[in-house]
Amino acid sequence: MRSRWIFAASTLLYLAAGTWLSAGNGFLMGDALSRVSATQATLFSRDPHLSAIGFVFTPLTSLAQLPMVALAQWFPGITVWGLSGVLMSALFMGGAVVMVFGIGTDRGAPLWLSGGVALLFAINPMVVFYGANGMSEAPFLFCLCWAMRRLLRWLRTDDANDLTACGIALGLAYLTRYDALAPAAAAGALVFVVTYRRCRGENFRWHCAIMDFILVVLPVAAAFVVWAATSWLITGQAFQQFSSQYGNASILQQSSSSATETTAALEYSTAATLILGPVLPLLVPIVGALAVRRRDPQVIVPILLCGSVLAFQAFSYASGSTFAFLRFYVAAIPLAAVLALQVAPVRGFPPSRRPGRHATTAATESDRTSGRHRVRAGLGAPAVGMALTLALLAGAIPLTAWGMSSHAISVQEYSLGAVLFPDPDNASERRADERRIAATFATERRLANYLDAMDLPRGAVLMDTVYGFAVVVASHRPDQFVVPSDRDFVRVLNRPAERGVKYILAVPNKGRGTSDAVNRRYPTMYENGGGIATLALDVPNDGAGQPEWRVYRVLGAD
């Protein structure tokens, strides 16, 4: 019952915050809005089909929004303001809070500690923001915390059900973000080693270790193979994130980004990790020392699973295959939370459907943790340590909030200042930049309203979704657009007038605009209409990083 109330309260918090940010202030994240657009394309585009969801990103965040986007024909704000994404992330982040609380209760930690850590995790400003904005961080954190909870249980119960659930969680994590392969590999290695050591002296120890290894990695391997094979069968490319003109590799190249100098990359990764987990330099050695003293191996789980995500992101940034985004290091937050719970000694026995023969019995653990530990440390020492840990976590929240306001390290989050603390009289360059970022996609919404008011027929507007996803998702008539997910897009692009196209939306043929399909087919479209259209409207853009739009009227259109 407590878990239900925690889930409901945290979900409502994130849903309210997200609705206020998006519908109330027009603050939208590009990746979140693009996923809403992809989901909308599967239901309400000119050519609706499931593969329109796209294969550059893994599909869970979009698939989870399908039931909500289906209601958009009656409640347009669900897509126009990205509210389907807000609800999706709020639900997943609420689930992540429940998992953190559950890790504490499974351990037998006092209710005040489990509830306090869960509360501090829930109100962490980074958690609130990404639980409210429709990005992939919320489902990823949920799956990561779920995997940690089940793996921590398995270390004590030796229950195959826990191991299977851990594998399913990691498989779903991969369908959320590609970097889930790192914790999946870490979990598989840990399970293999633990099972091999548990079966010491038994003739079939290798068989046991391999079987448990398969249980935890098979869902991830299945998700990897099925998603890659589906992408290859439909698009001819197995890993579009790396090979497609819309993937990260192409975006980095189009943005003239290159591999960051190793020292600078490590400095940024370290700073980002410490901003999101300022207490980690204290918690890791303290909890590690307690684990050695108590002979408690559970500390390995959060360090391996969350640490592998952080290491993967640091390596990716240093190698130039990703961006310097603070959100990529968000795994530091659950790492700190779970370590804080492990300050409490283990008591009782977690729920288990079928404990294995290597399960640690409740009596044995009670003797080890409640008996010997209390004799050595004193009755009041654990409670004092837990209270101090809570105080440390609470003190870390202002540091995280401060880090999110830094333009140098939080390029996506710092503009929240213009929304949270509006100051119309502030004419500084920084505040002007914050306002431009907060106004991102406002021009696209106005452009969508302009096209809607023309009452155009289906397929009358040709465009690519490199930038145009924000126009499509803001429109009340998504079927008026011809976009790359339409199966006849290339044929229409080659002969727009013959196929009923009346207008073409063009962006500058530079930067990311070089990957725009219209520019690739008609390189001078933006400058002069490419010989097939005349300029109808020039649309300056108020948003940061967004193009100046031009609307061209197709020659020969009725």
Coordinates of N, CA and C in Angstrom, one line a residue, residues 54-151:
G54 N 10.1 4.8 -36.5 CA 11.5 5.1 -36.7 C 12.5 4.1 -36.0
F55 N 13.7 4.1 -36.5 CA 14.7 3.1 -36.0 C 16.0 3.8 -35.6
V56 N 16.1 5.1 -35.6 CA 17.3 5.8 -35.1 C 17.4 5.6 -33.6
F57 N 16.3 5.8 -32.9 CA 16.2 5.6 -31.4 C 15.5 4.3 -31.1
T58 N 15.9 3.7 -30.0 CA 15.2 2.4 -29.6 C 13.7 2.8 -29.2
P59 N 12.8 1.8 -29.3 CA 11.4 2.2 -29.4 C 10.5 2.4 -28.2
L60 N 11.1 2.0 -27.0 CA 10.2 1.9 -25.8 C 9.5 3.2 -25.5
T61 N 10.2 4.3 -25.6 CA 9.6 5.6 -25.2 C 8.5 6.0 -26.1
S62 N 8.6 5.6 -27.4 CA 7.5 6.0 -28.3 C 6.4 5.0 -28.2
L63 N 6.7 3.7 -28.1 CA 5.6 2.7 -28.0 C 4.8 2.9 -26.8
A64 N 5.4 3.3 -25.7 CA 4.7 3.6 -24.4 C 3.7 4.7 -24.6
Q65 N 3.9 5.6 -25.6 CA 3.0 6.7 -25.7 C 1.8 6.4 -26.7
L66 N 1.8 5.3 -27.3 CA 0.7 5.0 -28.3 C -0.7 5.1 -27.7
P67 N -1.0 4.6 -26.5 CA -2.3 4.7 -26.0 C -2.8 6.1 -25.8
M68 N -1.8 7.0 -25.4 CA -2.1 8.4 -25.1 C -2.3 9.2 -26.4
V69 N -1.4 8.9 -27.3 CA -1.4 9.7 -28.6 C -2.7 9.3 -29.4
A70 N -3.2 8.1 -29.1 CA -4.5 7.7 -29.8 C -5.6 8.6 -29.4
L71 N -5.5 9.3 -28.3 CA -6.6 10.2 -27.9 C -6.4 11.6 -28.4
A72 N -5.4 11.9 -29.2 CA -5.0 13.2 -29.6 C -6.1 13.8 -30.6
Q73 N -6.9 13.0 -31.3 CA -7.9 13.5 -32.1 C -9.0 14.2 -31.3
W74 N -9.2 13.8 -30.1 CA -10.1 14.5 -29.2 C -9.5 15.5 -28.3
F75 N -8.2 15.3 -27.9 CA -7.5 16.2 -27.1 C -6.2 16.6 -27.7
P76 N -6.2 17.5 -28.7 CA -5.0 17.8 -29.5 C -3.7 18.2 -28.6
G77 N -3.9 18.7 -27.4 CA -2.8 19.1 -26.6 C -1.9 18.0 -26.2
I78 N -2.4 16.8 -26.3 CA -1.6 15.6 -26.0 C -0.4 15.5 -26.9
T79 N -0.5 15.9 -28.2 CA 0.6 16.0 -29.1 C 1.2 17.4 -29.3
V80 N 0.3 18.4 -29.4 CA 0.8 19.7 -29.7 C 1.7 20.2 -28.6
W81 N 1.4 19.9 -27.3 CA 2.3 20.3 -26.2 C 3.1 19.1 -25.7
G82 N 3.2 18.0 -26.4 CA 4.0 16.9 -25.9 C 3.5 16.3 -24.6
L83 N 2.2 16.3 -24.3 CA 1.8 15.8 -23.0 C 1.8 14.3 -22.9
S84 N 1.8 13.6 -24.1 CA 1.9 12.2 -24.0 C 3.3 11.8 -23.5
G85 N 4.3 12.5 -23.9 CA 5.6 12.3 -23.4 C 5.8 12.6 -21.9
V86 N 5.1 13.7 -21.5 CA 5.1 14.1 -20.1 C 4.5 13.0 -19.2
L87 N 3.4 12.4 -19.6 CA 2.7 11.4 -18.9 C 3.6 10.1 -18.9
M88 N 4.2 9.8 -20.0 CA 5.1 8.6 -20.1 C 6.2 8.8 -19.1
S89 N 6.9 9.9 -19.1 CA 8.1 10.0 -18.2 C 7.7 10.1 -16.8
A90 N 6.5 10.7 -16.5 CA 6.0 10.8 -15.1 C 5.7 9.4 -14.5
L91 N 5.1 8.6 -15.3 CA 4.8 7.2 -14.9 C 6.1 6.4 -14.6
F92 N 7.0 6.5 -15.5 CA 8.2 5.7 -15.4 C 9.1 6.2 -14.2
M93 N 9.1 7.6 -14.0 CA 9.9 8.1 -12.9 C 9.3 7.8 -11.6
G94 N 7.9 7.8 -11.6 CA 7.2 7.4 -10.4 C 7.6 6.0 -10.0
G95 N 7.7 5.1 -11.1 CA 8.1 3.7 -10.8 C 9.5 3.6 -10.3
A96 N 10.4 4.5 -10.8 CA 11.8 4.5 -10.3 C 11.9 4.9 -8.8
V97 N 11.0 5.8 -8.4 CA 11.0 6.2 -7.0 C 10.5 5.0 -6.1
V98 N 9.5 4.2 -6.6 CA 9.0 3.0 -5.9 C 10.2 2.0 -5.8
M99 N 10.9 1.8 -6.9 CA 12.0 0.9 -6.9 C 13.1 1.2 -5.8
V100 N 13.4 2.5 -5.7 CA 14.4 2.9 -4.7 C 13.9 2.6 -3.3
F101 N 12.6 2.9 -3.1 CA 12.0 2.6 -1.8 C 12.0 1.1 -1.6
G102 N 11.7 0.3 -2.6 CA 11.6 -1.1 -2.5 C 13.0 -1.7 -2.2
I103 N 14.1 -1.1 -2.7 CA 15.4 -1.6 -2.4 C 15.7 -1.5 -0.9
G104 N 15.2 -0.4 -0.3 CA 15.4 -0.2 1.2 C 14.5 -1.2 2.0
T105 N 13.3 -1.4 1.6 CA 12.4 -2.4 2.3 C 12.9 -3.8 2.1
D106 N 13.4 -4.1 1.0 CA 13.9 -5.5 0.7 C 15.1 -5.7 1.7
R107 N 15.9 -4.7 1.9 CA 17.1 -4.8 2.8 C 16.7 -4.9 4.2
G108 N 15.5 -4.5 4.6 CA 15.1 -4.4 5.9 C 15.5 -3.2 6.6
A109 N 15.8 -2.1 5.8 CA 16.2 -0.8 6.4 C 15.0 -0.2 7.1
P110 N 15.2 0.6 8.1 CA 14.1 1.3 8.8 C 13.2 2.1 7.8
L111 N 11.9 2.1 8.1 CA 11.0 2.8 7.2 C 11.4 4.2 7.0
W112 N 11.8 4.9 8.1 CA 12.2 6.3 7.9 C 13.4 6.5 7.0
L113 N 14.3 5.5 7.0 CA 15.4 5.6 6.0 C 15.0 5.4 4.6
S114 N 14.2 4.3 4.4 CA 13.8 3.9 3.0 C 12.9 5.1 2.5
G115 N 12.0 5.6 3.3 CA 11.1 6.6 2.8 C 11.9 7.9 2.6
G116 N 12.9 8.2 3.5 CA 13.6 9.5 3.4 C 14.5 9.5 2.1
V117 N 15.2 8.3 1.8 CA 16.0 8.2 0.6 C 15.1 8.3 -0.6
A118 N 14.0 7.6 -0.6 CA 13.1 7.7 -1.7 C 12.6 9.1 -2.0
L119 N 12.3 9.8 -0.9 CA 11.8 11.2 -1.0 C 12.9 12.1 -1.6
L120 N 14.1 12.0 -1.1 CA 15.2 12.8 -1.6 C 15.5 12.5 -3.0
F121 N 15.4 11.2 -3.4 CA 15.6 10.9 -4.8 C 14.5 11.5 -5.6
A122 N 13.2 11.4 -5.1 CA 12.1 11.9 -5.9 C 12.1 13.4 -6.1
I123 N 12.6 14.2 -5.2 CA 12.6 15.7 -5.3 C 13.9 16.2 -5.8
N124 N 14.9 15.3 -6.1 CA 16.1 15.8 -6.8 C 15.7 16.6 -8.0
P125 N 16.3 17.8 -8.2 CA 15.8 18.6 -9.3 C 16.0 18.0 -10.7
M126 N 17.1 17.2 -10.8 CA 17.3 16.5 -12.1 C 16.3 15.4 -12.3
V127 N 15.9 14.7 -11.2 CA 14.8 13.7 -11.3 C 13.5 14.3 -11.7
V128 N 13.2 15.4 -11.0 CA 11.9 16.1 -11.3 C 11.9 16.6 -12.7
F129 N 12.9 17.2 -13.2 CA 12.9 17.7 -14.6 C 12.8 16.6 -15.6
Y130 N 13.5 15.5 -15.4 CA 13.4 14.5 -16.4 C 12.3 13.5 -16.2
G131 N 11.7 13.6 -15.0 CA 10.4 12.9 -14.9 C 9.2 13.7 -15.5
A132 N 9.5 14.9 -15.9 CA 8.4 15.8 -16.3 C 8.5 16.2 -17.8
N133 N 9.6 15.9 -18.5 CA 9.8 16.4 -19.8 C 9.7 15.4 -21.0
G134 N 9.4 14.2 -20.7 CA 9.1 13.2 -21.8 C 10.4 12.6 -22.4
M135 N 11.5 12.8 -21.8 CA 12.8 12.3 -22.4 C 12.9 10.8 -22.0
S136 N 14.0 10.2 -22.5 CA 14.2 8.7 -22.2 C 14.8 8.5 -20.9
E137 N 15.3 9.5 -20.1 CA 15.9 9.3 -18.9 C 15.0 8.6 -17.8
A138 N 13.7 8.9 -17.8 CA 12.8 8.4 -16.9 C 12.6 6.9 -17.0
P139 N 12.3 6.4 -18.2 CA 12.2 4.9 -18.4 C 13.5 4.2 -18.2
F140 N 14.6 4.8 -18.6 CA 15.9 4.2 -18.4 C 16.2 4.1 -16.9
L141 N 16.0 5.1 -16.1 CA 16.2 5.0 -14.6 C 15.3 4.0 -14.0
F142 N 14.0 3.9 -14.4 CA 13.1 2.9 -13.9 C 13.7 1.5 -14.1
C143 N 14.1 1.2 -15.4 CA 14.6 -0.1 -15.7 C 15.9 -0.4 -14.9
L144 N 16.8 0.6 -14.8 CA 18.0 0.4 -14.1 C 17.8 0.1 -12.6
C145 N 16.9 0.9 -12.0 CA 16.6 0.7 -10.6 C 15.9 -0.7 -10.4
W146 N 15.0 -1.0 -11.3 CA 14.3 -2.3 -11.2 C 15.4 -3.5 -11.3
A147 N 16.3 -3.3 -12.3 CA 17.3 -4.4 -12.4 C 18.2 -4.5 -11.1
M148 N 18.5 -3.3 -10.6 CA 19.3 -3.3 -9.3 C 18.6 -4.0 -8.2
R149 N 17.3 -3.7 -8.1 CA 16.5 -4.3 -7.0 C 16.4 -5.8 -7.1
R150 N 16.2 -6.3 -8.3 CA 16.1 -7.7 -8.5 C 17.4 -8.4 -8.3
L151 N 18.5 -7.8 -8.8 CA 19.8 -8.4 -8.6 C 20.2 -8.4 -7.1

